[in-house]
mmCIF file of C-alpha atoms in Angstrom:
data_model
loop_
_atom_site.group_PDB
_atom_site.id
_atom_site.type_symbol
_atom_site.label_atom_id
_atom_site.label_comp_id
_atom_site.label_asym_id
_atom_site.label_seq_id
_atom_site.Cartn_x
_atom_site.Cartn_y
_atom_site.Cartn_z
ATOM 1 C CA MET Y 257 115.747 71.852 134.371
ATOM 2 C CA ALA Y 258 115.493 71.926 130.582
ATOM 3 C CA ARG Y 259 112.468 73.536 128.957
ATOM 4 C CA THR Y 260 111.048 70.188 127.776
ATOM 5 C CA ASN Y 261 111.461 68.703 131.254
ATOM 6 C CA LYS Y 262 109.833 71.780 132.803
ATOM 7 C CA GLN Y 263 106.796 71.409 130.580
ATOM 8 C CA ALA Y 264 106.625 67.700 131.413
ATOM 9 C CA ALA Y 265 106.925 68.505 135.125
ATOM 10 C CA LEU Y 266 104.055 70.996 134.904
ATOM 11 C CA GLY Y 267 101.986 68.320 133.185
ATOM 12 C CA PHE Y 268 102.740 65.840 135.964
ATOM 13 C CA ILE Y 269 101.802 68.308 138.710
ATOM 14 C CA PHE Y 270 98.587 69.188 136.882
ATOM 15 C CA VAL Y 271 97.466 65.566 136.693
ATOM 16 C CA THR Y 272 98.391 65.025 140.353
ATOM 17 C CA LEU Y 273 96.308 68.004 141.448
ATOM 18 C CA LEU Y 274 93.463 67.025 139.119
ATOM 19 C CA ILE Y 275 93.127 63.584 140.726
ATOM 20 C CA ASP Y 276 93.463 65.158 144.178
ATOM 21 C CA VAL Y 277 90.656 67.675 143.587
ATOM 22 C CA THR Y 278 88.438 65.075 141.918
ATOM 23 C CA GLY Y 279 88.626 63.001 145.091
ATOM 24 C CA LEU Y 280 87.703 66.012 147.192
ATOM 25 C CA GLY Y 281 84.822 66.908 144.873
ATOM 26 C CA ILE Y 282 83.365 63.408 145.023
ATOM 27 C CA ILE Y 283 82.539 63.640 148.742
ATOM 28 C CA ILE Y 284 80.963 67.126 148.842
ATOM 29 C CA PRO Y 285 77.409 66.322 147.641
ATOM 30 C CA VAL Y 286 76.929 63.517 150.203
ATOM 31 C CA LEU Y 287 78.694 64.987 153.252
ATOM 32 C CA PRO Y 288 75.541 66.681 154.674
ATOM 33 C CA LYS Y 289 73.581 63.416 154.523
ATOM 34 C CA LEU Y 290 76.423 61.476 156.156
ATOM 35 C CA ILE Y 291 76.616 63.982 159.010
ATOM 36 C CA GLU Y 292 72.829 63.964 159.445
ATOM 37 C CA THR Y 293 72.936 60.164 159.728
ATOM 38 C CA LEU Y 294 75.772 60.110 162.269
ATOM 39 C CA ILE Y 295 74.382 62.842 164.551
ATOM 40 C CA HIS Y 296 70.705 61.915 164.082
ATOM 41 C CA ALA Y 297 69.693 65.541 163.483
ATOM 42 C CA ASN Y 298 68.372 67.845 160.747
ATOM 43 C CA LEU Y 299 70.222 69.710 157.991
ATOM 44 C CA SER Y 300 70.511 72.956 159.936
ATOM 45 C CA ASN Y 301 72.298 71.236 162.828
ATOM 46 C CA ALA Y 302 74.418 69.190 160.430
ATOM 47 C CA SER Y 303 75.794 72.438 158.967
ATOM 48 C CA ARG Y 304 77.367 73.302 162.328
ATOM 49 C CA TYR Y 305 79.176 69.959 162.472
ATOM 50 C CA ALA Y 306 80.411 70.503 158.916
ATOM 51 C CA GLY Y 307 81.965 73.777 160.064
ATOM 52 C CA LEU Y 308 83.627 72.050 163.020
ATOM 53 C CA LEU Y 309 85.007 69.301 160.770
ATOM 54 C CA THR Y 310 86.589 71.941 158.563
ATOM 55 C CA LEU Y 311 87.932 73.632 161.683
ATOM 56 C CA ALA Y 312 89.613 70.383 162.787
ATOM 57 C CA TYR Y 313 91.297 70.106 159.394
ATOM 58 C CA ALA Y 314 92.285 73.787 159.369
ATOM 59 C CA VAL Y 315 93.826 73.793 162.858
ATOM 60 C CA MET Y 316 96.067 70.858 161.965
ATOM 61 C CA GLN Y 317 96.980 72.384 158.614
ATOM 62 C CA PHE Y 318 97.741 75.743 160.236
ATOM 63 C CA LEU Y 319 100.144 74.036 162.645
ATOM 64 C CA PHE Y 320 101.817 71.700 160.153
ATOM 65 C CA ALA Y 321 101.771 73.475 156.762
ATOM 66 C CA PRO Y 322 104.824 75.638 157.619
ATOM 67 C CA VAL Y 323 106.682 72.522 158.756
ATOM 68 C CA LEU Y 324 105.923 70.757 155.481
ATOM 69 C CA GLY Y 325 106.727 73.885 153.457
ATOM 70 C CA ASN Y 326 110.139 74.131 155.129
ATOM 71 C CA LEU Y 327 110.709 70.379 154.767
ATOM 72 C CA SER Y 328 110.051 70.752 151.032
ATOM 73 C CA ASP Y 329 112.740 73.478 150.906
ATOM 74 C CA ARG Y 330 115.148 71.056 152.628
ATOM 75 C CA PHE Y 331 114.331 67.644 151.103
ATOM 76 C CA GLY Y 332 112.482 68.598 147.909
ATOM 77 C CA ARG Y 333 108.853 68.852 146.857
ATOM 78 C CA ARG Y 334 108.310 65.247 145.768
ATOM 79 C CA PRO Y 335 108.404 63.372 149.115
ATOM 80 C CA VAL Y 336 106.222 65.974 150.835
ATOM 81 C CA LEU Y 337 103.643 65.854 148.053
ATOM 82 C CA LEU Y 338 103.484 62.044 148.138
ATOM 83 C CA GLY Y 339 103.011 62.071 151.923
ATOM 84 C CA SER Y 340 100.171 64.538 151.532
ATOM 85 C CA LEU Y 341 98.370 62.283 149.057
ATOM 86 C CA LEU Y 342 98.683 59.296 151.391
ATOM 87 C CA GLY Y 343 97.182 61.376 154.197
ATOM 88 C CA PHE Y 344 94.147 62.223 152.093
ATOM 89 C CA GLY Y 345 93.671 58.542 151.235
ATOM 90 C CA ILE Y 346 93.658 57.615 154.928
ATOM 91 C CA ASP Y 347 91.177 60.424 155.661
ATOM 92 C CA TYR Y 348 88.701 59.208 153.048
ATOM 93 C CA ILE Y 349 88.921 55.635 154.390
ATOM 94 C CA PHE Y 350 88.060 56.917 157.876
ATOM 95 C CA MET Y 351 85.106 58.867 156.460
ATOM 96 C CA ALA Y 352 83.853 55.911 154.405
ATOM 97 C CA PHE Y 353 83.645 53.549 157.357
ATOM 98 C CA ALA Y 354 83.091 55.976 160.260
ATOM 99 C CA PRO Y 355 80.723 54.451 162.868
ATOM 100 C CA SER Y 356 80.391 57.789 164.669
ATOM 101 C CA ILE Y 357 81.023 61.500 164.128
ATOM 102 C CA GLY Y 358 84.246 61.222 166.168
ATOM 103 C CA TRP Y 359 85.869 59.115 163.439
ATOM 104 C CA LEU Y 360 85.175 61.851 160.909
ATOM 105 C CA PHE Y 361 87.026 64.329 163.125
ATOM 106 C CA LEU Y 362 89.992 61.942 163.435
ATOM 107 C CA GLY Y 363 90.182 61.513 159.667
ATOM 108 C CA ARG Y 364 90.003 65.260 159.075
ATOM 109 C CA ALA Y 365 92.799 65.847 161.602
ATOM 110 C CA ILE Y 366 95.073 63.356 159.803
ATOM 111 C CA ALA Y 367 94.336 65.012 156.460
ATOM 112 C CA GLY Y 368 95.105 68.428 157.976
ATOM 113 C CA ILE Y 369 98.501 67.280 159.247
ATOM 114 C CA THR Y 370 99.552 65.905 155.862
ATOM 115 C CA GLY Y 371 97.473 68.237 153.676
ATOM 116 C CA ALA Y 372 100.180 70.099 151.826
ATOM 117 C CA SER Y 373 99.397 69.107 148.261
ATOM 118 C CA PHE Y 374 98.491 72.606 147.087
ATOM 119 C CA THR Y 375 101.243 74.227 149.164
ATOM 120 C CA THR Y 376 103.902 71.964 147.706
ATOM 121 C CA ALA Y 377 102.415 72.185 144.222
ATOM 122 C CA SER Y 378 102.637 75.977 144.373
ATOM 123 C CA ALA Y 379 106.297 75.798 145.363
ATOM 124 C CA TYR Y 380 106.852 73.193 142.630
ATOM 125 C CA ILE Y 381 105.350 75.510 140.004
ATOM 126 C CA ALA Y 382 107.480 78.406 141.281
ATOM 127 C CA ASP Y 383 110.590 76.185 140.938
ATOM 128 C CA VAL Y 384 110.038 75.414 137.253
ATOM 129 C CA SER Y 385 108.546 78.740 136.094
ATOM 130 C CA THR Y 386 110.201 81.862 134.766
ATOM 131 C CA PRO Y 387 109.076 85.120 136.489
ATOM 132 C CA GLU Y 388 107.018 86.230 133.491
ATOM 133 C CA LYS Y 389 105.223 82.853 133.289
ATOM 134 C CA ARG Y 390 104.553 82.288 136.989
ATOM 135 C CA ALA Y 391 101.115 83.926 137.122
ATOM 136 C CA GLN Y 392 99.947 81.900 134.112
ATOM 137 C CA ASN Y 393 101.414 78.675 135.481
ATOM 138 C CA PHE Y 394 99.805 79.269 138.880
ATOM 139 C CA GLY Y 395 96.572 79.307 136.925
ATOM 140 C CA MET Y 396 97.129 75.577 136.362
ATOM 141 C CA ILE Y 397 96.113 75.055 139.985
ATOM 142 C CA GLY Y 398 92.829 76.747 139.196
ATOM 143 C CA VAL Y 399 92.387 74.633 136.060
ATOM 144 C CA ALA Y 400 93.008 71.431 138.042
ATOM 145 C CA PHE Y 401 90.545 72.664 140.649
ATOM 146 C CA GLY Y 402 88.004 73.475 137.953
ATOM 147 C CA VAL Y 403 88.274 70.249 135.980
ATOM 148 C CA GLY Y 404 88.362 68.192 139.184
ATOM 149 C CA PHE Y 405 85.185 69.892 140.282
ATOM 150 C CA ILE Y 406 83.547 69.155 136.951
ATOM 151 C CA ILE Y 407 84.253 65.461 137.369
ATOM 152 C CA GLY Y 408 84.210 64.916 141.145
ATOM 153 C CA PRO Y 409 80.865 66.326 142.339
ATOM 154 C CA VAL Y 410 78.981 64.808 139.407
ATOM 155 C CA ILE Y 411 80.451 61.376 140.198
ATOM 156 C CA GLY Y 412 79.785 61.927 143.906
ATOM 157 C CA GLY Y 413 76.187 62.956 143.280
ATOM 158 C CA ILE Y 414 75.537 59.879 141.137
ATOM 159 C CA LEU Y 415 77.288 57.443 143.520
ATOM 160 C CA GLY Y 416 75.533 59.056 146.485
ATOM 161 C CA LYS Y 417 72.173 57.925 145.155
ATOM 162 C CA TYR Y 418 73.266 54.308 145.721
ATOM 163 C CA SER Y 419 75.147 54.663 149.013
ATOM 164 C CA THR Y 420 76.326 57.497 151.259
ATOM 165 C CA HIS Y 421 79.616 55.652 151.788
ATOM 166 C CA LEU Y 422 80.426 54.817 148.159
ATOM 167 C CA PRO Y 423 81.732 58.314 147.185
ATOM 168 C CA PHE Y 424 84.225 58.233 150.071
ATOM 169 C CA ILE Y 425 85.526 54.832 148.980
ATOM 170 C CA ALA Y 426 85.952 56.175 145.435
ATOM 171 C CA ALA Y 427 87.804 59.239 146.785
ATOM 172 C CA ALA Y 428 90.138 57.020 148.848
ATOM 173 C CA VAL Y 429 90.968 54.891 145.813
ATOM 174 C CA LEU Y 430 91.733 58.007 143.743
ATOM 175 C CA ALA Y 431 93.989 59.512 146.418
ATOM 176 C CA LEU Y 432 95.985 56.306 146.868
ATOM 177 C CA LEU Y 433 96.295 55.798 143.101
ATOM 178 C CA ASN Y 434 97.460 59.392 142.862
ATOM 179 C CA ALA Y 435 100.214 58.708 145.397
ATOM 180 C CA LEU Y 436 101.244 55.637 143.415
ATOM 181 C CA TYR Y 437 101.249 57.657 140.184
ATOM 182 C CA GLY Y 438 103.416 60.345 141.767
ATOM 183 C CA PHE Y 439 105.864 57.782 143.176
ATOM 184 C CA PHE Y 440 106.653 56.403 139.720
ATOM 185 C CA VAL Y 441 106.193 59.474 137.521
ATOM 186 C CA LEU Y 442 106.574 62.796 139.388
ATOM 187 C CA PRO Y 443 110.117 64.227 139.114
ATOM 188 C CA GLU Y 444 111.787 66.381 141.759
ATOM 189 C CA SER Y 445 111.747 70.106 140.947
ATOM 190 C CA LEU Y 446 114.099 71.581 143.556
ATOM 191 C CA ASP Y 447 117.764 70.899 142.812
ATOM 192 C CA HIS Y 448 120.246 70.524 145.660
ATOM 193 C CA LYS Y 449 121.912 73.901 145.189
ATOM 194 C CA HIS Y 450 118.615 75.676 145.910
ATOM 195 C CA ARG Y 451 117.858 73.720 149.063
ATOM 196 C CA ARG Y 452 118.437 75.112 152.539
ATOM 197 C CA PRO Y 453 118.783 73.632 156.029
ATOM 198 C CA PHE Y 454 115.612 72.972 157.994
ATOM 199 C CA ASP Y 455 115.121 75.630 160.671
ATOM 200 C CA ILE Y 456 112.494 74.835 163.302
ATOM 201 C CA LYS Y 457 112.189 78.537 164.163
ATOM 202 C CA ARG Y 458 110.999 79.183 160.631
ATOM 203 C CA ALA Y 459 108.817 76.060 160.606
ATOM 204 C CA ASN Y 460 106.079 77.151 162.954
ATOM 205 C CA PRO Y 461 102.808 78.926 162.073
ATOM 206 C CA LEU Y 462 103.616 82.277 163.632
ATOM 207 C CA GLY Y 463 107.215 82.160 162.417
ATOM 208 C CA SER Y 464 106.050 81.394 158.890
ATOM 209 C CA LEU Y 465 103.594 84.268 158.976
ATOM 210 C CA LEU Y 466 106.272 86.592 160.384
ATOM 211 C CA GLN Y 467 108.593 85.692 157.504
ATOM 212 C CA ILE Y 468 106.087 87.358 155.165
ATOM 213 C CA LYS Y 469 106.821 90.647 156.952
ATOM 214 C CA LYS Y 470 110.278 90.690 155.359
ATOM 215 C CA TYR Y 471 108.632 91.768 152.121
ATOM 216 C CA PRO Y 472 106.342 94.829 152.546
ATOM 217 C CA SER Y 473 104.520 94.324 149.240
ATOM 218 C CA VAL Y 474 103.862 90.688 150.111
ATOM 219 C CA LEU Y 475 102.575 91.659 153.558
ATOM 220 C CA GLY Y 476 99.892 93.994 152.215
ATOM 221 C CA LEU Y 477 98.738 91.552 149.553
ATOM 222 C CA ALA Y 478 98.826 88.681 152.041
ATOM 223 C CA ALA Y 479 96.291 90.550 154.181
ATOM 224 C CA SER Y 480 94.120 90.955 151.091
ATOM 225 C CA LEU Y 481 94.515 87.260 150.295
ATOM 226 C CA PHE Y 482 93.519 86.333 153.858
ATOM 227 C CA LEU Y 483 90.194 88.120 153.422
ATOM 228 C CA VAL Y 484 89.657 86.359 150.075
ATOM 229 C CA TYR Y 485 90.203 82.993 151.769
ATOM 230 C CA PHE Y 486 87.839 83.964 154.591
ATOM 231 C CA ALA Y 487 85.123 85.233 152.265
ATOM 232 C CA ALA Y 488 85.377 82.135 150.065
ATOM 233 C CA GLN Y 489 84.311 80.038 153.051
ATOM 234 C CA ALA Y 490 80.795 81.371 152.471
ATOM 235 C CA VAL Y 491 80.684 79.290 149.284
ATOM 236 C CA GLN Y 492 82.922 76.385 150.305
ATOM 237 C CA SER Y 493 81.232 75.726 153.641
ATOM 238 C CA VAL Y 494 77.613 76.624 152.929
ATOM 239 C CA TRP Y 495 76.868 75.914 149.230
ATOM 240 C CA THR Y 496 75.606 72.357 149.689
ATOM 241 C CA PHE Y 497 73.495 73.202 152.752
ATOM 242 C CA TYR Y 498 72.172 76.407 151.150
ATOM 243 C CA THR Y 499 71.012 74.807 147.914
ATOM 244 C CA ILE Y 500 69.441 71.823 149.688
ATOM 245 C CA SER Y 501 67.644 74.079 152.178
ATOM 246 C CA LYS Y 502 66.475 76.844 149.825
ATOM 247 C CA PHE Y 503 65.845 74.974 146.574
ATOM 248 C CA GLY Y 504 65.318 71.400 147.781
ATOM 249 C CA TRP Y 505 68.176 70.039 145.665
ATOM 250 C CA ASN Y 506 69.228 66.391 146.036
ATOM 251 C CA GLU Y 507 72.802 65.067 145.899
ATOM 252 C CA ALA Y 508 72.738 64.830 142.113
ATOM 253 C CA TRP Y 509 71.736 68.483 141.594
ATOM 254 C CA VAL Y 510 74.323 69.627 144.119
ATOM 255 C CA GLY Y 511 76.858 67.638 142.096
ATOM 256 C CA TYR Y 512 75.719 69.150 138.809
ATOM 257 C CA SER Y 513 75.946 72.699 140.211
ATOM 258 C CA LEU Y 514 79.439 72.142 141.552
ATOM 259 C CA GLY Y 515 80.367 70.539 138.246
ATOM 260 C CA PHE Y 516 79.309 73.756 136.533
ATOM 261 C CA VAL Y 517 81.371 75.743 139.044
ATOM 262 C CA GLY Y 518 84.314 73.580 138.035
ATOM 263 C CA LEU Y 519 83.661 74.112 134.335
ATOM 264 C CA MET Y 520 83.599 77.885 134.746
ATOM 265 C CA VAL Y 521 86.709 77.887 136.921
ATOM 266 C CA ALA Y 522 88.527 75.773 134.315
ATOM 267 C CA ILE Y 523 87.524 78.191 131.544
ATOM 268 C CA VAL Y 524 88.668 81.188 133.561
ATOM 269 C CA GLN Y 525 91.910 79.675 134.849
ATOM 270 C CA GLY Y 526 92.766 77.795 131.668
ATOM 271 C CA GLY Y 527 91.856 80.481 129.159
ATOM 272 C CA LEU Y 528 90.709 83.842 130.473
ATOM 273 C CA ILE Y 529 93.681 84.564 132.729
ATOM 274 C CA ARG Y 530 96.115 83.979 129.862
ATOM 275 C CA VAL Y 531 94.425 86.827 128.034
ATOM 276 C CA ALA Y 532 93.220 89.013 130.909
ATOM 277 C CA ILE Y 533 96.373 89.187 133.059
ATOM 278 C CA PRO Y 534 98.779 90.184 130.238
ATOM 279 C CA LYS Y 535 96.219 92.649 128.858
ATOM 280 C CA LEU Y 536 95.064 94.192 132.147
ATOM 281 C CA GLY Y 537 98.275 93.754 134.106
ATOM 282 C CA GLN Y 538 98.559 91.907 137.408
ATOM 283 C CA GLN Y 539 97.450 94.800 139.615
ATOM 284 C CA ARG Y 540 94.313 95.630 137.664
ATOM 285 C CA SER Y 541 93.472 91.925 137.337
ATOM 286 C CA ILE Y 542 93.528 91.660 141.126
ATOM 287 C CA TRP Y 543 91.046 94.394 141.949
ATOM 288 C CA ILE Y 544 88.727 93.628 139.016
ATOM 289 C CA GLY Y 545 88.678 89.966 140.039
ATOM 290 C CA LEU Y 546 87.888 90.828 143.654
ATOM 291 C CA LEU Y 547 84.981 93.061 142.594
ATOM 292 C CA LEU Y 548 83.572 90.228 140.462
ATOM 293 C CA TYR Y 549 83.804 87.909 143.466
ATOM 294 C CA SER Y 550 81.777 90.416 145.509
ATOM 295 C CA ILE Y 551 79.082 90.729 142.850
ATOM 296 C CA GLY Y 552 78.790 86.965 142.494
ATOM 297 C CA LEU Y 553 78.382 86.452 146.246
ATOM 298 C CA LEU Y 554 75.612 89.041 146.493
ATOM 299 C CA LEU Y 555 73.778 87.440 143.586
ATOM 300 C CA PHE Y 556 73.984 84.030 145.288
ATOM 301 C CA ALA Y 557 72.540 85.495 148.486
ATOM 302 C CA PHE Y 558 69.378 86.794 146.817
ATOM 303 C CA ALA Y 559 68.768 84.095 144.191
ATOM 304 C CA SER Y 560 65.086 83.130 144.225
ATOM 305 C CA LYS Y 561 65.201 80.202 141.777
ATOM 306 C CA GLY Y 562 67.577 77.272 141.506
ATOM 307 C CA TRP Y 563 68.538 78.056 137.894
ATOM 308 C CA MET Y 564 69.776 81.473 139.012
ATOM 309 C CA MET Y 565 72.584 79.827 140.959
ATOM 310 C CA PHE Y 566 73.930 78.434 137.689
ATOM 311 C CA ALA Y 567 73.748 81.869 136.029
ATOM 312 C CA PHE Y 568 75.388 83.671 138.955
ATOM 313 C CA ILE Y 569 78.291 81.227 138.996
ATOM 314 C CA VAL Y 570 79.589 82.998 135.874
ATOM 315 C CA PRO Y 571 80.571 86.379 137.415
ATOM 316 C CA TYR Y 572 81.761 84.655 140.583
ATOM 317 C CA ALA Y 573 84.062 82.325 138.640
ATOM 318 C CA MET Y 574 85.411 85.241 136.583
ATOM 319 C CA GLY Y 575 86.689 86.684 139.844
ATOM 320 C CA GLY Y 576 89.260 83.893 139.686
ATOM 321 C CA ILE Y 577 91.614 86.107 137.681
ATOM 322 C CA ALA Y 578 92.577 87.711 141.012
ATOM 323 C CA GLY Y 579 94.199 84.661 142.642
ATOM 324 C CA PRO Y 580 96.951 83.826 140.113
ATOM 325 C CA ALA Y 581 97.737 87.545 139.756
ATOM 326 C CA LEU Y 582 98.107 87.887 143.537
ATOM 327 C CA GLN Y 583 100.394 84.861 143.721
ATOM 328 C CA GLY Y 584 102.394 86.053 140.726
ATOM 329 C CA VAL Y 585 103.079 89.436 142.349
ATOM 330 C CA MET Y 586 104.061 87.913 145.691
ATOM 331 C CA THR Y 587 106.408 85.237 144.341
ATOM 332 C CA GLU Y 588 108.353 87.886 142.428
ATOM 333 C CA GLN Y 589 109.424 89.334 145.793
ATOM 334 C CA VAL Y 590 110.854 86.056 147.166
ATOM 335 C CA PRO Y 591 114.146 84.209 146.354
ATOM 336 C CA ALA Y 592 114.043 80.726 144.793
ATOM 337 C CA ASN Y 593 115.126 78.945 147.987
ATOM 338 C CA GLU Y 594 112.315 80.549 150.012
ATOM 339 C CA GLN Y 595 109.383 79.793 147.696
ATOM 340 C CA GLY Y 596 108.369 76.782 149.798
ATOM 341 C CA GLU Y 597 108.455 78.910 152.920
ATOM 342 C CA LEU Y 598 106.334 81.608 151.261
ATOM 343 C CA GLN Y 599 103.762 79.064 150.088
ATOM 344 C CA GLY Y 600 103.769 77.514 153.569
ATOM 345 C CA GLY Y 601 103.055 80.947 155.012
ATOM 346 C CA LEU Y 602 100.247 81.571 152.531
ATOM 347 C CA THR Y 603 98.786 78.155 153.320
ATOM 348 C CA SER Y 604 98.936 79.096 156.999
ATOM 349 C CA LEU Y 605 96.892 82.189 156.137
ATOM 350 C CA ALA Y 606 94.367 80.007 154.340
ATOM 351 C CA SER Y 607 94.265 77.623 157.285
ATOM 352 C CA LEU Y 608 93.919 80.500 159.745
ATOM 353 C CA SER Y 609 90.920 81.761 157.797
ATOM 354 C CA SER Y 610 89.568 78.213 157.694
ATOM 355 C CA ILE Y 611 89.781 77.956 161.464
ATOM 356 C CA PHE Y 612 87.303 80.787 161.877
ATOM 357 C CA GLY Y 613 85.609 81.020 158.460
ATOM 358 C CA PRO Y 614 83.694 77.717 158.275
ATOM 359 C CA TRP Y 615 82.586 77.903 161.904
ATOM 360 C CA ILE Y 616 81.342 81.483 161.492
ATOM 361 C CA MET Y 617 79.732 80.942 158.084
ATOM 362 C CA THR Y 618 78.004 77.686 159.011
ATOM 363 C CA TYR Y 619 76.845 79.149 162.318
ATOM 364 C CA ILE Y 620 75.369 82.157 160.478
ATOM 365 C CA PHE Y 621 73.600 79.717 158.152
ATOM 366 C CA TYR Y 622 72.348 77.704 161.138
ATOM 367 C CA TYR Y 623 71.175 80.852 162.961
ATOM 368 C CA PHE Y 624 69.137 82.082 160.004
ATOM 369 C CA THR Y 625 67.671 78.657 159.107
ATOM 370 C CA LYS Y 626 66.892 77.123 162.520
ATOM 371 C CA THR Y 627 63.293 76.503 163.526
ATOM 372 C CA ASN Y 628 62.973 79.675 165.652
ATOM 373 C CA ALA Y 629 65.145 81.910 163.449
ATOM 374 C CA PRO Y 630 64.295 85.626 163.784
ATOM 375 C CA LEU Y 631 64.540 85.901 159.980
ATOM 376 C CA TYR Y 632 64.827 83.144 157.403
ATOM 377 C CA LEU Y 633 67.883 84.275 155.435
ATOM 378 C CA PRO Y 634 70.017 81.311 154.310
ATOM 379 C CA GLY Y 635 72.000 83.640 152.040
ATOM 380 C CA ALA Y 636 73.382 85.631 154.995
ATOM 381 C CA PRO Y 637 76.861 84.011 154.755
ATOM 382 C CA PHE Y 638 77.126 85.150 151.118
ATOM 383 C CA ILE Y 639 76.333 88.746 152.128
ATOM 384 C CA ILE Y 640 79.118 88.655 154.736
ATOM 385 C CA GLY Y 641 81.462 87.153 152.141
ATOM 386 C CA ALA Y 642 80.711 89.940 149.644
ATOM 387 C CA ALA Y 643 81.549 92.586 152.264
ATOM 388 C CA LEU Y 644 84.870 90.868 153.006
ATOM 389 C CA MET Y 645 85.736 90.720 149.296
ATOM 390 C CA LEU Y 646 85.145 94.466 149.015
ATOM 391 C CA LEU Y 647 87.420 95.050 152.005
ATOM 392 C CA SER Y 648 90.059 92.839 150.351
ATOM 393 C CA THR Y 649 89.829 94.992 147.221
ATOM 394 C CA LEU Y 650 90.476 98.134 149.241
ATOM 395 C CA LEU Y 651 93.502 96.552 150.950
ATOM 396 C CA ALA Y 652 94.984 95.429 147.613
ATOM 397 C CA VAL Y 653 94.580 98.875 146.032
ATOM 398 C CA ARG Y 654 96.097 100.498 149.122
ATOM 399 C CA SER Y 655 99.059 98.085 149.008
ATOM 400 C CA PHE Y 656 99.772 98.928 145.353
ATOM 401 C CA LYS Y 657 99.645 102.645 146.066
ATOM 402 C CA ARG Y 658 102.154 102.263 148.900
ATOM 403 C CA ASN Y 659 104.526 100.219 146.761
ATOM 404 C CA THR Y 660 104.502 102.767 143.950
ATOM 405 C CA ASN Y 661 105.196 105.754 146.226
#
């Protein structure tokens, strides 16, 4: 692919991910209220159902992400990505019109089966990037995530004031328009000479994870990445419930806070990493980023005023230099025709952490916020997350030391 076409392809994938994340961000501020309405219970109990909904999505993604990753190595990235976007659109429609909590679980399961947009996008970026540019280009995923979370939660918070269902309808429209956009505009990135036959033995969750063992440096960093994914569930699964419970925020303020998270992530991924990673090097960027994540999580846990959450987002978001550096190091160890398989394996790690992470984090939140809680400590999930980030840092440093000996 010519340089001009590669740049155009990266632009297409960025816009696709941006619309995808915006749709996801729209629903976050109103999800607690929707669950409360469907189960006829309080916020603390609703948090447990939120964890189970994420679990339903994660189980399906854990089972099917390696299949989709291998299919993208066989048939190309484009058809898999388009199928993923259609799946998200169907999920949002189910959530918009769900008459009971069971329909939410069905929608989440469908989205989990087809939810390979970030997996396939990562493989797509690897296809069109030179080794020295991969870490920076992987940062585009973070930028799309950041900008999408500037736009999405703010829109969701505003729409949620009029109707709990309206943000889900908006998200469905965005996802389906995104699929239509990709159908007409998104080019294929994997040429035929780099494709390989589909192998069912390599297209299962355990098989995909075992493939990572072929590369010792990838294995050690993958373990570190697993802990990052797990720890991040403290924020992803609990943020909305935590801020509503502790600070009395409404949907709009939840949206504004997540919008600020998105702004900071966009600044870090779109600007800081392009300076920090070349200057610090990929290895140092990883452990510094993980330490910043830990500090940010601890600050969240002990924030006493709502405005502090906005201030503490800054060090937490700066930890984002670790992710692209980790991915950059790992992709350098894998051949071009196995990038989809690697990303499928990494997505399986994320899904595996999401199977246990949301349930554990939301249950910890529920335990420390229920009526007869032994200690009111809604920030407990953030404390656990900080400890896991520190452990991830130790694993990453240990992996680098082994690889240099």
